[in-house]
mmCIF file of C-alpha atoms in Angstrom:
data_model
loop_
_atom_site.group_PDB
_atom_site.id
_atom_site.type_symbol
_atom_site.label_atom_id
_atom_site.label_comp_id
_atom_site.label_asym_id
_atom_site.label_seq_id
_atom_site.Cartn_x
_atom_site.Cartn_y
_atom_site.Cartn_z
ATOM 1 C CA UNK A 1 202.945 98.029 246.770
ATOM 2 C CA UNK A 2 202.861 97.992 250.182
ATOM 3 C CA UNK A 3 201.231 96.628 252.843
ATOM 4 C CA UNK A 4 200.619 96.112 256.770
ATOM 5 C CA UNK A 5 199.197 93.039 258.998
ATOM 6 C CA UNK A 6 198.590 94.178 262.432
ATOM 7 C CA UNK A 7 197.630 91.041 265.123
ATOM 8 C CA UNK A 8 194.884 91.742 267.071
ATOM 9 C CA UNK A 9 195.525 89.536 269.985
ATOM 10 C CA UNK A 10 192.101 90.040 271.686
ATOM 11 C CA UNK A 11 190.276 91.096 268.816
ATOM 12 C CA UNK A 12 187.077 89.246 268.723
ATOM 13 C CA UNK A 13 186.318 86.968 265.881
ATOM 14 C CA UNK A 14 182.610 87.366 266.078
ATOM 15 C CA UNK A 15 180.055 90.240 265.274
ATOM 16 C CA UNK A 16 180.521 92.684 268.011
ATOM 17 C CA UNK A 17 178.770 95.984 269.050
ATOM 18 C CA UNK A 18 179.845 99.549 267.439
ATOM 19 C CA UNK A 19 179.383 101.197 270.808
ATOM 20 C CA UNK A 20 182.148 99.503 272.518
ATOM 21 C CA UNK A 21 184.947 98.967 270.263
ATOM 22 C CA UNK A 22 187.556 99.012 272.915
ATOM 23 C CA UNK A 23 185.885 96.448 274.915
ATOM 24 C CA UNK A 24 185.858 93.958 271.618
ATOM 25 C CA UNK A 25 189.248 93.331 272.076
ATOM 26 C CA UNK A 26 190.470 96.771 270.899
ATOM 27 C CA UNK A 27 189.306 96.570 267.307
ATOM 28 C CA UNK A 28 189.451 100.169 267.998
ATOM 29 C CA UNK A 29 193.225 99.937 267.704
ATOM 30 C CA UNK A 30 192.819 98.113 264.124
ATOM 31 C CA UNK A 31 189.923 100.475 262.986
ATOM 32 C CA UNK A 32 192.491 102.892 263.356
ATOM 33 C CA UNK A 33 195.494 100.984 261.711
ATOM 34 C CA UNK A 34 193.456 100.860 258.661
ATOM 35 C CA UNK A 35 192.404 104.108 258.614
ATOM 36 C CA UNK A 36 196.172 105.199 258.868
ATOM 37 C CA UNK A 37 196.794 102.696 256.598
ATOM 38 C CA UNK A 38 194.794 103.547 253.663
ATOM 39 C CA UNK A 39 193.852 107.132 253.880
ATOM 40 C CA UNK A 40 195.511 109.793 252.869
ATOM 41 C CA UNK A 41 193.584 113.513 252.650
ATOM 42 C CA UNK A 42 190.224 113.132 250.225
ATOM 43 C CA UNK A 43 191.564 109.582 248.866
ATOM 44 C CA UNK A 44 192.891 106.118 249.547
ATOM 45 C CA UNK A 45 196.136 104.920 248.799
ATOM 46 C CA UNK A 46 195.560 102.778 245.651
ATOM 47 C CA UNK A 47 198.813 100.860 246.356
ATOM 48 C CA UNK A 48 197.970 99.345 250.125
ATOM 49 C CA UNK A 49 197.032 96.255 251.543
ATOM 50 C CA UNK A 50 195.862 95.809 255.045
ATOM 51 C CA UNK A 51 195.529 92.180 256.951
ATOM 52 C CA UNK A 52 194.441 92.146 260.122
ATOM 53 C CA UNK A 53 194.973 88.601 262.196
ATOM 54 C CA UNK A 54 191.877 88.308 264.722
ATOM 55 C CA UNK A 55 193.105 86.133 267.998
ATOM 56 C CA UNK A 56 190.269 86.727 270.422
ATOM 57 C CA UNK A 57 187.244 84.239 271.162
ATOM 58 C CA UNK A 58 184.883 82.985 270.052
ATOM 59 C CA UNK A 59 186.786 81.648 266.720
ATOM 60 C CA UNK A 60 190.404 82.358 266.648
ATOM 61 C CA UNK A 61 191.858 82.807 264.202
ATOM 62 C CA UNK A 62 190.205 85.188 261.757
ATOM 63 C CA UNK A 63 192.243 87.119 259.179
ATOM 64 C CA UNK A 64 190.765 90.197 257.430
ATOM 65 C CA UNK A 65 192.466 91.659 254.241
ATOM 66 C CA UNK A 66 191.554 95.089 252.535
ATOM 67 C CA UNK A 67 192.820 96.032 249.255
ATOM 68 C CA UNK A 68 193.244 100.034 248.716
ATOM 69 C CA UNK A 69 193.053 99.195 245.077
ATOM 70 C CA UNK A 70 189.089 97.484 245.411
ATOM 71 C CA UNK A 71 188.054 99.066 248.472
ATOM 72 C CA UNK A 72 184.840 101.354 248.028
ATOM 73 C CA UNK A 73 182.391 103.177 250.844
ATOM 74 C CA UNK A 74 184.935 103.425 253.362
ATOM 75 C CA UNK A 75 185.870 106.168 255.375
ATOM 76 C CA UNK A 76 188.375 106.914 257.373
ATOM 77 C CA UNK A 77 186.569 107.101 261.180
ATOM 78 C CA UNK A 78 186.313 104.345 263.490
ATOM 79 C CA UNK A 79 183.085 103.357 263.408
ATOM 80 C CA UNK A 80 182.924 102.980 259.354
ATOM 81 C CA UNK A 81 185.765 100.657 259.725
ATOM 82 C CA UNK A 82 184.720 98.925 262.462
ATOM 83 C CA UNK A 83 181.029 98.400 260.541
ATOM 84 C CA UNK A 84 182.795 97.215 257.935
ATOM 85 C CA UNK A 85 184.814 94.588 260.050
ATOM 86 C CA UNK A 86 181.669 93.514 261.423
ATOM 87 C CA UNK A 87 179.684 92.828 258.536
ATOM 88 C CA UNK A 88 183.420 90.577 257.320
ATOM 89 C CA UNK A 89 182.724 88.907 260.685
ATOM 90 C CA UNK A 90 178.732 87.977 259.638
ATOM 91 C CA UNK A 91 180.188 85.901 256.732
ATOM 92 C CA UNK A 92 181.372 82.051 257.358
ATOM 93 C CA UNK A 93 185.524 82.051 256.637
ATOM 94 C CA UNK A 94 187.910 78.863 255.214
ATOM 95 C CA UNK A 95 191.183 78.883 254.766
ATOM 96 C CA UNK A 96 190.868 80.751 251.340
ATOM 97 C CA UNK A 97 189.534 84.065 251.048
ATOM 98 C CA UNK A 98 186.073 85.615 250.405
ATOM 99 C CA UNK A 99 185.090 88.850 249.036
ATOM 100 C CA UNK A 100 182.623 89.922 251.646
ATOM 101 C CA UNK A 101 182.331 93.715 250.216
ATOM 102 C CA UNK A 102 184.295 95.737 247.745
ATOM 103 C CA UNK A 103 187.804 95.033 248.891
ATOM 104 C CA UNK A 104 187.131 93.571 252.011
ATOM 105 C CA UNK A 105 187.393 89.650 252.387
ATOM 106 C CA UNK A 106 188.042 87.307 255.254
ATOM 107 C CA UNK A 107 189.906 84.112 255.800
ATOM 108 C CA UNK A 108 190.108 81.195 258.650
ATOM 109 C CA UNK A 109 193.954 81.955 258.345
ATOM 110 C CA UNK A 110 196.374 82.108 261.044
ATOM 111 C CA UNK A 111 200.002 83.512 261.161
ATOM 112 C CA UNK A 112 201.847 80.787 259.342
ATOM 113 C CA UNK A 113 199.443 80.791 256.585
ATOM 114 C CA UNK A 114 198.927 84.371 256.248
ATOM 115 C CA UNK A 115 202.925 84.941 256.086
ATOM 116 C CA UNK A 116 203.439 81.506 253.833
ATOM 117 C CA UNK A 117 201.033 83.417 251.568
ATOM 118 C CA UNK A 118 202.717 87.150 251.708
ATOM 119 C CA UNK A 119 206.295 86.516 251.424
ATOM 120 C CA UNK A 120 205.846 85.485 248.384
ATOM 121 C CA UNK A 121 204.617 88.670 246.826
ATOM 122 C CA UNK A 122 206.119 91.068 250.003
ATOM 123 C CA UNK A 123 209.465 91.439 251.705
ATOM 124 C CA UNK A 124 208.595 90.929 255.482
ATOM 125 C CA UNK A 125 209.825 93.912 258.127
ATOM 126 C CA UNK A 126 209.052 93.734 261.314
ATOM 127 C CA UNK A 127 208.363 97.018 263.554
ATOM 128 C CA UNK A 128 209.942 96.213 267.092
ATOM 129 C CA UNK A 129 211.478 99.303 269.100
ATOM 130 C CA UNK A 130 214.750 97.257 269.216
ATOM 131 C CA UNK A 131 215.120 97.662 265.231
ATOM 132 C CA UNK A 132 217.218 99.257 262.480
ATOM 133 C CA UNK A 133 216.415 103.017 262.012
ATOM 134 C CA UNK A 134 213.565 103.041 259.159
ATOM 135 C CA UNK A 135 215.374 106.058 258.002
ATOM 136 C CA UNK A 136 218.295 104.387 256.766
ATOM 137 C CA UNK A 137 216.104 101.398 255.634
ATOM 138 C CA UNK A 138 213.360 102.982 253.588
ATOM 139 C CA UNK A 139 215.513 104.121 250.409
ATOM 140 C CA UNK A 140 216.418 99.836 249.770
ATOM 141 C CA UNK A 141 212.639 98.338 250.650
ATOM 142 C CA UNK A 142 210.856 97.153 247.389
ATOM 143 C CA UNK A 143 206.912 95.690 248.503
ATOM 144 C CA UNK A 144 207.256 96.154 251.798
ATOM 145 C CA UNK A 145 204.894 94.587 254.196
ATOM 146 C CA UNK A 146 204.967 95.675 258.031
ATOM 147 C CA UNK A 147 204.414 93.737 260.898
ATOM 148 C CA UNK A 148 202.631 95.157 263.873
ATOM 149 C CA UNK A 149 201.184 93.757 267.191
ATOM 150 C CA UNK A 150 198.129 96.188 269.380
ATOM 151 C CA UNK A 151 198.146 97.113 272.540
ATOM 152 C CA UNK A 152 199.987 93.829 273.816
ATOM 153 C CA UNK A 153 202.323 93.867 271.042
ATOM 154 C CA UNK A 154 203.218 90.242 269.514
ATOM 155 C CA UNK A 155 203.187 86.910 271.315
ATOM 156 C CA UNK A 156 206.500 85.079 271.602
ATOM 157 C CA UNK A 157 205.346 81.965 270.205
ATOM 158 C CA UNK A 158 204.117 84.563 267.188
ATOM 159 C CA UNK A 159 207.382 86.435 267.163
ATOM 160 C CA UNK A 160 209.061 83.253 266.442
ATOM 161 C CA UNK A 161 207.064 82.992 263.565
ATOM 162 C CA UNK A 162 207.081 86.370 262.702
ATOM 163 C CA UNK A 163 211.333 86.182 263.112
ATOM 164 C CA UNK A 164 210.938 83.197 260.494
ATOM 165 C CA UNK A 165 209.569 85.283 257.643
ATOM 166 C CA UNK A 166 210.692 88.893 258.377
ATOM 167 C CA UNK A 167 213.528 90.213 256.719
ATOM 168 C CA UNK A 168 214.797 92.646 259.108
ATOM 169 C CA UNK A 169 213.328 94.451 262.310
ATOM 170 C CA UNK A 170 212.767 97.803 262.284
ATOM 171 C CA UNK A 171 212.176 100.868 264.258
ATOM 172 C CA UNK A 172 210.449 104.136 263.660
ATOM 173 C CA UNK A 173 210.715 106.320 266.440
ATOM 174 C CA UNK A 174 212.450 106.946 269.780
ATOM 175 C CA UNK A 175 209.751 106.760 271.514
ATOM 176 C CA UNK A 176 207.225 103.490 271.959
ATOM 177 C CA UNK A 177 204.299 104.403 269.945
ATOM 178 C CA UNK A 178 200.887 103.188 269.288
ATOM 179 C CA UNK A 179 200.852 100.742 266.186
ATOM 180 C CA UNK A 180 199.083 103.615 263.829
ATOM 181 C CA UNK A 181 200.963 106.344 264.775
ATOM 182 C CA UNK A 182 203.708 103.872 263.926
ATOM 183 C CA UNK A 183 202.326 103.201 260.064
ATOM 184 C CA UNK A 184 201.969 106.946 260.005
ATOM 185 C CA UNK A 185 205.539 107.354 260.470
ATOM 186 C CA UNK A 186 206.480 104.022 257.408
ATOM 187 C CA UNK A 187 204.286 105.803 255.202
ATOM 188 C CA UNK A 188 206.329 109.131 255.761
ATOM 189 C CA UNK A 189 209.901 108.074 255.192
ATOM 190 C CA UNK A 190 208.670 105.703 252.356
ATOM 191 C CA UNK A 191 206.567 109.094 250.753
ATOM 192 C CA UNK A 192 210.084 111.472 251.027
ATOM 193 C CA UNK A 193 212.032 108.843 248.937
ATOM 194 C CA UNK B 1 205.860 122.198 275.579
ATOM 195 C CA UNK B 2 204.124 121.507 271.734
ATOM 196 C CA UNK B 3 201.031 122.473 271.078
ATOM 197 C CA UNK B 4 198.480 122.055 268.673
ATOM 198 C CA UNK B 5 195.552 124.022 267.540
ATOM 199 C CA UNK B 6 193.154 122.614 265.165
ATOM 200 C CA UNK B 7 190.266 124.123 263.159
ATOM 201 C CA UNK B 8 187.020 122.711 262.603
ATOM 202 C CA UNK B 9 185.288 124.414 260.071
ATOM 203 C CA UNK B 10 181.417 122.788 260.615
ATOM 204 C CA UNK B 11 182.033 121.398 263.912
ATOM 205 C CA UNK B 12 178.870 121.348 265.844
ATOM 206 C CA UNK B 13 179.317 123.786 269.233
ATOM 207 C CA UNK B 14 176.275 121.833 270.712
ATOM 208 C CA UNK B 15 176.019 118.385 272.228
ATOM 209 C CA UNK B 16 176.059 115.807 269.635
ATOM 210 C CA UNK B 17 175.046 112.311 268.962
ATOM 211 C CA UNK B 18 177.687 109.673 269.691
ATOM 212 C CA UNK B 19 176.738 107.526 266.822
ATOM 213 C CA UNK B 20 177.314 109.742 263.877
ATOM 214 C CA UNK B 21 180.892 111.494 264.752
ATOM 215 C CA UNK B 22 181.050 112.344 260.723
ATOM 216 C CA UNK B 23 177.501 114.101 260.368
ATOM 217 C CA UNK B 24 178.413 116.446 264.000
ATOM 218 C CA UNK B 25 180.773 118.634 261.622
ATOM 219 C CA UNK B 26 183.260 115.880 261.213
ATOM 220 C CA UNK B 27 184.025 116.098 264.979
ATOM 221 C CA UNK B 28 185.634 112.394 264.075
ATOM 222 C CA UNK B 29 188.359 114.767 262.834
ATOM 223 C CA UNK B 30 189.078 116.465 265.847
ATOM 224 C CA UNK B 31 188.690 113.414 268.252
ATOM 225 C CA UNK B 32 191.681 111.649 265.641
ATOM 226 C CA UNK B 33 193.707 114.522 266.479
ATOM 227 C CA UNK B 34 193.440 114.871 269.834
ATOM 228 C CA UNK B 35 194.539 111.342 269.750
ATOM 229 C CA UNK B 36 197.854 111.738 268.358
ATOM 230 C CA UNK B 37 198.652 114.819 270.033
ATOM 231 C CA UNK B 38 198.204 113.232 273.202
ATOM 232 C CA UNK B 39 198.763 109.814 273.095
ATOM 233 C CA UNK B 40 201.714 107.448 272.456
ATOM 234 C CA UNK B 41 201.525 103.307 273.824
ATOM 235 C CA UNK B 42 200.469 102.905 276.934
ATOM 236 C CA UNK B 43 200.623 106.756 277.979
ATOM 237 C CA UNK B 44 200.142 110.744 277.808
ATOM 238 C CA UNK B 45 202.135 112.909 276.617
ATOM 239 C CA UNK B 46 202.472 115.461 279.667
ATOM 240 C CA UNK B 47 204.068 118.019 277.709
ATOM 241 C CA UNK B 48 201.283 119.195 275.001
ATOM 242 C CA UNK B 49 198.310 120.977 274.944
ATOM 243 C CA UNK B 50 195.406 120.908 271.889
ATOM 244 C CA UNK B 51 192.811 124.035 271.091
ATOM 245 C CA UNK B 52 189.755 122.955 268.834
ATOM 246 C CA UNK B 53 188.243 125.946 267.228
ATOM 247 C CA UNK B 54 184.819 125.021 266.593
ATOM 248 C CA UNK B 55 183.163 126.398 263.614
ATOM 249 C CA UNK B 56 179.637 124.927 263.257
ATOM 250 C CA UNK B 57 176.187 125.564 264.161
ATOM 251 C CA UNK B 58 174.302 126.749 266.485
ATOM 252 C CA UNK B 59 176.758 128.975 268.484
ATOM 253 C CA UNK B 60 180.035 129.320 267.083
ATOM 254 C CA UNK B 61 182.626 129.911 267.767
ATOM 255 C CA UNK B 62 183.690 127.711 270.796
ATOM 256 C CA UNK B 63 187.380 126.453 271.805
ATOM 257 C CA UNK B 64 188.087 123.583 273.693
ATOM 258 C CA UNK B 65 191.362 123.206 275.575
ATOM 259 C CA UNK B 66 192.697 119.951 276.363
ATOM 260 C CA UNK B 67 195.762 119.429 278.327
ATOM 261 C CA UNK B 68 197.956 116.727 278.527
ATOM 262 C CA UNK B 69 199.618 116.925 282.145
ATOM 263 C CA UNK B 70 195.696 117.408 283.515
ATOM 264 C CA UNK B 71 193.673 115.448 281.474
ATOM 265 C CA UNK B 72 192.544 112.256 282.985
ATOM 266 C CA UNK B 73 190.049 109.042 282.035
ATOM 267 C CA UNK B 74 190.721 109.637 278.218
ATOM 268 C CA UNK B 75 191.333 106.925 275.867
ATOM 269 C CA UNK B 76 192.336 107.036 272.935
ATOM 270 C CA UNK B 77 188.821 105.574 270.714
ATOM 271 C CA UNK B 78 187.089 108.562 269.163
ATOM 272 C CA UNK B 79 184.050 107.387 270.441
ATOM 273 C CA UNK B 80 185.692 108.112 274.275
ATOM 274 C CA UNK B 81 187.403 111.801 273.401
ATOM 275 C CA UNK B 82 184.146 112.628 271.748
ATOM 276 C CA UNK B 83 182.444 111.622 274.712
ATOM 277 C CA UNK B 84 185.286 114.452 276.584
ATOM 278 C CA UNK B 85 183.949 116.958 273.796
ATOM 279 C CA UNK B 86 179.835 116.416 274.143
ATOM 280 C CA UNK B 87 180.346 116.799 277.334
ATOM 281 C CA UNK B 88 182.580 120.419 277.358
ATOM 282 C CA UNK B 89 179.863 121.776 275.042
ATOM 283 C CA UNK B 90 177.202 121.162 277.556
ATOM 284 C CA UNK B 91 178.840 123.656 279.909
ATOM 285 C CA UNK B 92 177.965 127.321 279.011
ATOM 286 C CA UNK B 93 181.287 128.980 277.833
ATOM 287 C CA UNK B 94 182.238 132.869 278.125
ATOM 288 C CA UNK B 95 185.381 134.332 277.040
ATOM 289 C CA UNK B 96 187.200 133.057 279.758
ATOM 290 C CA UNK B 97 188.514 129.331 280.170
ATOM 291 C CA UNK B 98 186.005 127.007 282.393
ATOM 292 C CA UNK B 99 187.415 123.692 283.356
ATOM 293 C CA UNK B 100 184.357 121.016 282.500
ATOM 294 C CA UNK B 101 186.572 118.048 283.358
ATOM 295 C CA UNK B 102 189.949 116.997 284.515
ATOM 296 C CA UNK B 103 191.977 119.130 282.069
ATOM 297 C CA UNK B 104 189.544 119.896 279.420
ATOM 298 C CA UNK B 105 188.156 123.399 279.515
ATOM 299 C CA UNK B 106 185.437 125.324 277.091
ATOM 300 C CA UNK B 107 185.557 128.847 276.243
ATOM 301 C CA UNK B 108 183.767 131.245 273.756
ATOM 302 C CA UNK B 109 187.311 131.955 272.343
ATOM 303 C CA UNK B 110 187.556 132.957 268.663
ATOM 304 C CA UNK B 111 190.718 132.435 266.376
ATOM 305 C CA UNK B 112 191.714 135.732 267.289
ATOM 306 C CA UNK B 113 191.364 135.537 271.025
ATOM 307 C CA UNK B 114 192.567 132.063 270.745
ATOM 308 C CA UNK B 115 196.026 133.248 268.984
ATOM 309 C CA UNK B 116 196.837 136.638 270.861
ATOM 310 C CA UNK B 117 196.371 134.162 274.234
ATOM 311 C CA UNK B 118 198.752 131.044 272.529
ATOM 312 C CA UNK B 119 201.663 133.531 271.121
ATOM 313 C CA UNK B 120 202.549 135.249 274.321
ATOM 314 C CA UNK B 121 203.622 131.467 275.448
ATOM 315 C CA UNK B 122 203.730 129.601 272.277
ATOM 316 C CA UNK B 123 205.996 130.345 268.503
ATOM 317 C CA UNK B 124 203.200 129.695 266.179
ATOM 318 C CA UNK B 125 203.420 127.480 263.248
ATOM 319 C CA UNK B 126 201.030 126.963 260.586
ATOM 320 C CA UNK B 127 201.332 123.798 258.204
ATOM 321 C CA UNK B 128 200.524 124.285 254.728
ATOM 322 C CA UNK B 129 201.363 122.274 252.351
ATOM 323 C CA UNK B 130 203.606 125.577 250.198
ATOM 324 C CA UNK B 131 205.259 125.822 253.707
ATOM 325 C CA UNK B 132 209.548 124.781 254.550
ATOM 326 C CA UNK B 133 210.294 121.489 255.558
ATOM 327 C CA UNK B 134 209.382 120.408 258.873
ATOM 328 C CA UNK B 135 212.870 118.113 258.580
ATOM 329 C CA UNK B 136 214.877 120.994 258.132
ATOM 330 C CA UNK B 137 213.179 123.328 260.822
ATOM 331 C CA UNK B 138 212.144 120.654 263.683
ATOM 332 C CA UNK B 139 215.789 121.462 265.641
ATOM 333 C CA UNK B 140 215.344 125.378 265.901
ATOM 334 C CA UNK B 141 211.502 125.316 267.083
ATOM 335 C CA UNK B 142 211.435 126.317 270.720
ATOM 336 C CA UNK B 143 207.578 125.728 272.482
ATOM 337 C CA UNK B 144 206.059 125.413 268.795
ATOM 338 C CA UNK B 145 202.334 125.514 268.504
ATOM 339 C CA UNK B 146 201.250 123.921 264.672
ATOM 340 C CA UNK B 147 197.309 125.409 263.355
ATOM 341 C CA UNK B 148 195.978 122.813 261.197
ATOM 342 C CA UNK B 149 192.370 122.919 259.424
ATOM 343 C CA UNK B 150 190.281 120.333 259.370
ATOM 344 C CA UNK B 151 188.681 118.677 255.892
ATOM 345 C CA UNK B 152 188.777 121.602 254.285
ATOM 346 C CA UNK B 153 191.370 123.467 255.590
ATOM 347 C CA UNK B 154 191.633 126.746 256.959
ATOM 348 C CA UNK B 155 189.069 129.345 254.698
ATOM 349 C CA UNK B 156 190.472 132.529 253.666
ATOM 350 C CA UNK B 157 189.832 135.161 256.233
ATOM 351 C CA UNK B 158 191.013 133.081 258.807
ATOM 352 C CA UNK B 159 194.250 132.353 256.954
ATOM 353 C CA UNK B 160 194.615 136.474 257.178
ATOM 354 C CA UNK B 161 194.522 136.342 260.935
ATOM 355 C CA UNK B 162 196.649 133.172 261.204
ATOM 356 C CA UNK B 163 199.274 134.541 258.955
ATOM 357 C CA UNK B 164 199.635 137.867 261.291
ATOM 358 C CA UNK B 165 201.029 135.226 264.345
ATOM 359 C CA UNK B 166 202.891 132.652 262.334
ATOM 360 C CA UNK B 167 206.401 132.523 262.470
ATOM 361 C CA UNK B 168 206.769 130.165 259.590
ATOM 362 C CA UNK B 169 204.905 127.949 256.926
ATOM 363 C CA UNK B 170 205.321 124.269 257.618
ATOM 364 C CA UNK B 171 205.154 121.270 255.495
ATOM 365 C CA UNK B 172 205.119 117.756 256.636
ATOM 366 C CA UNK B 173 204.582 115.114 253.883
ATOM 367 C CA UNK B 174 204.954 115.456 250.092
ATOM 368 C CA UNK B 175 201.232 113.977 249.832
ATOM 369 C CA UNK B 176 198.401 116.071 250.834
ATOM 370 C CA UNK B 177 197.271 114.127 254.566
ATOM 371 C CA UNK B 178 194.711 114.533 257.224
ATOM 372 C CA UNK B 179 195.448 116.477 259.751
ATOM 373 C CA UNK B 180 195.665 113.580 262.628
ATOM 374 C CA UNK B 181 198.608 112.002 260.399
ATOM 375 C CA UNK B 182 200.570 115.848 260.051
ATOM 376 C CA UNK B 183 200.287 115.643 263.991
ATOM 377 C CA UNK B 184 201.547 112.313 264.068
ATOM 378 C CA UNK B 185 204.807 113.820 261.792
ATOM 379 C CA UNK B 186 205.501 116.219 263.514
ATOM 380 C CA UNK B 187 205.604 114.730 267.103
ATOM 381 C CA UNK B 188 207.989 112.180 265.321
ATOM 382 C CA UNK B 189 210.230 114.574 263.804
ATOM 383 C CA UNK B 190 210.641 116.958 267.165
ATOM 384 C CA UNK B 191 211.067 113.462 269.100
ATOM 385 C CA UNK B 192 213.954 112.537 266.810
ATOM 386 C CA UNK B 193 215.919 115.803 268.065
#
């Protein structure tokens, strides 16, 4: 398995309109994270997770997971994923998760809770540009799970949570890169191996 | 400089509604990779330029030219570059290149016209999934421009034509991707020279 949880630090936690993704907080960014996430050409990778960790108003925090292996009637633009997120955001969350379509469920969890929950089944990396070389990483991972931040990257009081859990920190490129085009790259060096 | 041109087999040459990117010829497609030819965090790259062949209905073919030291007020949402697009196919085109925005220009280019233009500046690549390793060719590529197709690829008679002006036969992942994420490789593997 593997699997990703990008934080959304403005990402609204309420129904928001399809026409202006950007201006919800960038859910654009995370529509696209899943996208890069799950889809490979004509199929979905069976063996992905995605969690997305919603910090913007009006209900912070929100976390949304989507399994590869359940996930139906998805497709891989932005707006498909972003009607999908909305429709997760329509239902009432808790602290446990509920199915809210085929694969999709949502949670009142926040970062401790979400990473309590995952490093027990994942080891935790962490993408910051500062990190070890995912090329001479990739070959030793066994259920990775990736951290990522959006445009704003991750919050210090997060990244002290985040340094808590993770295993390792890692890099994947020389250049600073937008969070998908950085799981594009993880999903590359872990397909060659 | 890197290049990139990509195909679009259906892709309407006609402005086209917003709200349905997938049902305008899977213009989605082409909006994903103009966004990771162009875009890393927080920037442009200057140095590349994308050609979208445009297939569809009602006046095919069109090209649209898109470069990255010119091309300003473009995010990276596909709602946003398709607004770029809609609004270069509301221009007439001829068979010369009309600027219809800061650094976006229309033309009634075909693949032909397109590639005896790009190979008098660019070495022309085309990725295919029977093609040599992108690892193992990324350091001797000098100004490489990559043809991808779109959803379904690039259909026979245009593989003739592309096949008289490519250098090489590329391959990028050992899984079969969309052509957004091959961009995304390749920009990472040239970067890592």
């Amino acid at each position: 398995m593997r699997a990703f949880l990008i934080i959304g630090n403005k990402a609204v936690t309420k129904p928001f309109k399809l026409n202006d993704l950007p201006g919800a907080g960038r859910i654009d960014i995370l529509c696209r994270c899943v996208a890069q996430a799950l889809f490979v050409s004509h199929g979905i990778r069976r063996d992905v997770e995605v969690y997305l960790l919603l910090l913007g108003p009006p209900e912070p925090p929100k976390a949304v997971k989507i399994t590869g292996y359940e996930v139906r009637r998805m497709s891989p633009d932005e707006r498909n994923i972003a009607g999908h997120l909305r429709k997760a955001l329509s239902f009432k969350a808790d602290e446990n998760w509920r199915e809210v379509g085929s694969g999709v469920y949502i949670s009142k969890k926040g970062l401790v809770d979400l990473l309590e929950e995952l490093s027990k089944r994942y080891e935790i990396y962490y993408l910051r540009e500062d990190g070890r070389d995912i090329r001479s990483l990739a070959k030793s991972m066994r259920n990775p799970l990736f951290i990522l931040g959006d445009h704003i990257g991750v919050k210090g009081e997060d990244e002290e949570v985040v340094m808590r859990y993770a295993r390792e920190l890692v890099c994947v490129s020389p250049l600073s890169l937008q969070a998908d085009q950085c799981i594009v790259i993880v999903h590359y060096e872990l397909d060659r191996i």
